[in-house]
Amino acid sequence: MACVLVVMQGKKEIAERILAVAEQRGADKSTCPSEIARMLFPGRWREQMAAVMEVAIDLCNNGKISITQKGKEVDVKKIKGPVRIKQVVG
């Protein structure tokens, strides 16, 4: 059970950072998920990219952020290639 709590705490920290960075950048600018991973896990960010993307997709599905490719919102079930995270306006 303790392991589950650690994972949930990690996901909460990732979600908080994604939302904070999106808010700081505003609706006109975006961030790369790797920037979030580098902020939170400087020495091992590549290992954490899947977790960052999982949390970002959850946030997107809940209407908290937008995930884009080439400036357009993308269906998170069909992501291929690099994406950006943006604040949702409204």
Tab-separated table of C-alpha atoms in Angstrom:
chain	number	residue	atom	x	y	z
A	1	MET	CA	0.000	0.000	0.000
A	2	ALA	CA	2.874	2.378	0.742
A	3	CYS	CA	4.152	1.974	-2.821
A	4	VAL	CA	0.763	3.034	-4.202
A	5	LEU	CA	0.820	6.134	-1.995
A	6	VAL	CA	4.290	7.069	-3.270
A	7	VAL	CA	3.125	6.689	-6.881
A	8	MET	CA	-0.001	8.750	-6.201
A	9	GLN	CA	2.075	11.437	-4.472
A	10	GLY	CA	4.421	11.519	-7.460
A	11	LYS	CA	1.526	11.909	-9.863
A	12	LYS	CA	0.068	14.669	-7.712
A	13	GLU	CA	3.400	16.514	-7.820
A	14	ILE	CA	3.570	16.113	-11.607
A	15	ALA	CA	-0.007	17.358	-12.017
A	16	GLU	CA	0.639	20.377	-9.808
A	17	ARG	CA	3.757	21.290	-11.806
A	18	ILE	CA	2.011	20.873	-15.172
A	19	LEU	CA	-0.859	23.101	-14.059
A	20	ALA	CA	1.474	25.715	-12.536
A	21	VAL	CA	3.645	25.947	-15.651
A	22	ALA	CA	0.598	26.100	-17.948
A	23	GLU	CA	-0.847	28.914	-15.843
A	24	GLN	CA	2.471	30.804	-15.784
A	25	ARG	CA	2.810	30.564	-19.562
A	26	GLY	CA	-0.803	31.531	-20.211
A	27	ALA	CA	-3.070	30.469	-23.042
A	28	ASP	CA	-0.836	31.879	-25.784
A	29	LYS	CA	2.256	29.819	-24.914
A	30	SER	CA	2.875	26.154	-24.352
A	31	THR	CA	5.418	23.864	-22.745
A	32	CYS	CA	6.984	20.595	-23.727
A	33	PRO	CA	6.320	17.642	-21.426
A	34	SER	CA	10.093	17.090	-21.253
A	35	GLU	CA	10.452	20.520	-19.614
A	36	ILE	CA	8.180	19.337	-16.813
A	37	ALA	CA	10.149	16.102	-16.469
A	38	ARG	CA	13.457	18.022	-16.355
A	39	MET	CA	12.137	20.339	-13.642
A	40	LEU	CA	10.976	17.515	-11.414
A	41	PHE	CA	13.538	14.813	-12.180
A	42	PRO	CA	16.731	16.559	-13.364
A	43	GLY	CA	19.033	13.542	-13.375
A	44	ARG	CA	16.544	10.986	-14.641
A	45	TRP	CA	13.934	12.928	-16.583
A	46	ARG	CA	13.834	10.541	-19.551
A	47	GLU	CA	12.803	7.690	-17.242
A	48	GLN	CA	9.854	9.785	-16.046
A	49	MET	CA	8.479	10.907	-19.419
A	50	ALA	CA	5.838	8.165	-19.485
A	51	ALA	CA	4.567	9.259	-16.055
A	52	VAL	CA	4.504	12.924	-17.110
A	53	MET	CA	2.571	12.073	-20.271
A	54	GLU	CA	0.151	9.849	-18.348
A	55	VAL	CA	-0.632	12.684	-15.939
A	56	ALA	CA	-0.871	15.225	-18.779
A	57	ILE	CA	-3.343	13.007	-20.629
A	58	ASP	CA	-5.428	12.612	-17.461
A	59	LEU	CA	-5.440	16.397	-16.995
A	60	CYS	CA	-6.433	16.873	-20.634
A	61	ASN	CA	-9.240	14.320	-20.364
A	62	ASN	CA	-10.515	16.251	-17.326
A	63	GLY	CA	-10.446	19.576	-19.192
A	64	LYS	CA	-7.606	21.058	-17.106
A	65	ILE	CA	-5.089	21.476	-19.950
A	66	SER	CA	-4.905	21.109	-23.703
A	67	ILE	CA	-2.416	18.891	-25.529
A	68	THR	CA	-1.423	20.103	-28.980
A	69	GLN	CA	0.675	19.133	-31.962
A	70	LYS	CA	1.707	21.764	-34.475
A	71	GLY	CA	-0.548	24.243	-32.668
A	72	LYS	CA	-3.737	22.172	-32.913
A	73	GLU	CA	-5.439	20.118	-30.236
A	74	VAL	CA	-4.758	16.435	-30.628
A	75	ASP	CA	-6.830	13.381	-29.742
A	76	VAL	CA	-4.863	12.004	-26.793
A	77	LYS	CA	-5.709	8.454	-27.894
A	78	LYS	CA	-3.807	9.037	-31.143
A	79	ILE	CA	-0.661	10.869	-30.017
A	80	LYS	CA	2.337	10.248	-32.248
A	81	GLY	CA	5.416	12.406	-32.000
A	82	PRO	CA	6.139	15.523	-29.967
A	83	VAL	CA	3.342	17.367	-28.188
A	84	ARG	CA	2.921	20.593	-26.249
A	85	ILE	CA	0.912	21.369	-23.128
A	86	LYS	CA	-1.242	24.519	-22.984
A	87	GLN	CA	-3.504	26.201	-20.515
A	88	VAL	CA	-7.202	25.849	-21.232
A	89	VAL	CA	-8.966	29.167	-21.720
A	90	GLY	CA	-12.280	29.594	-20.027
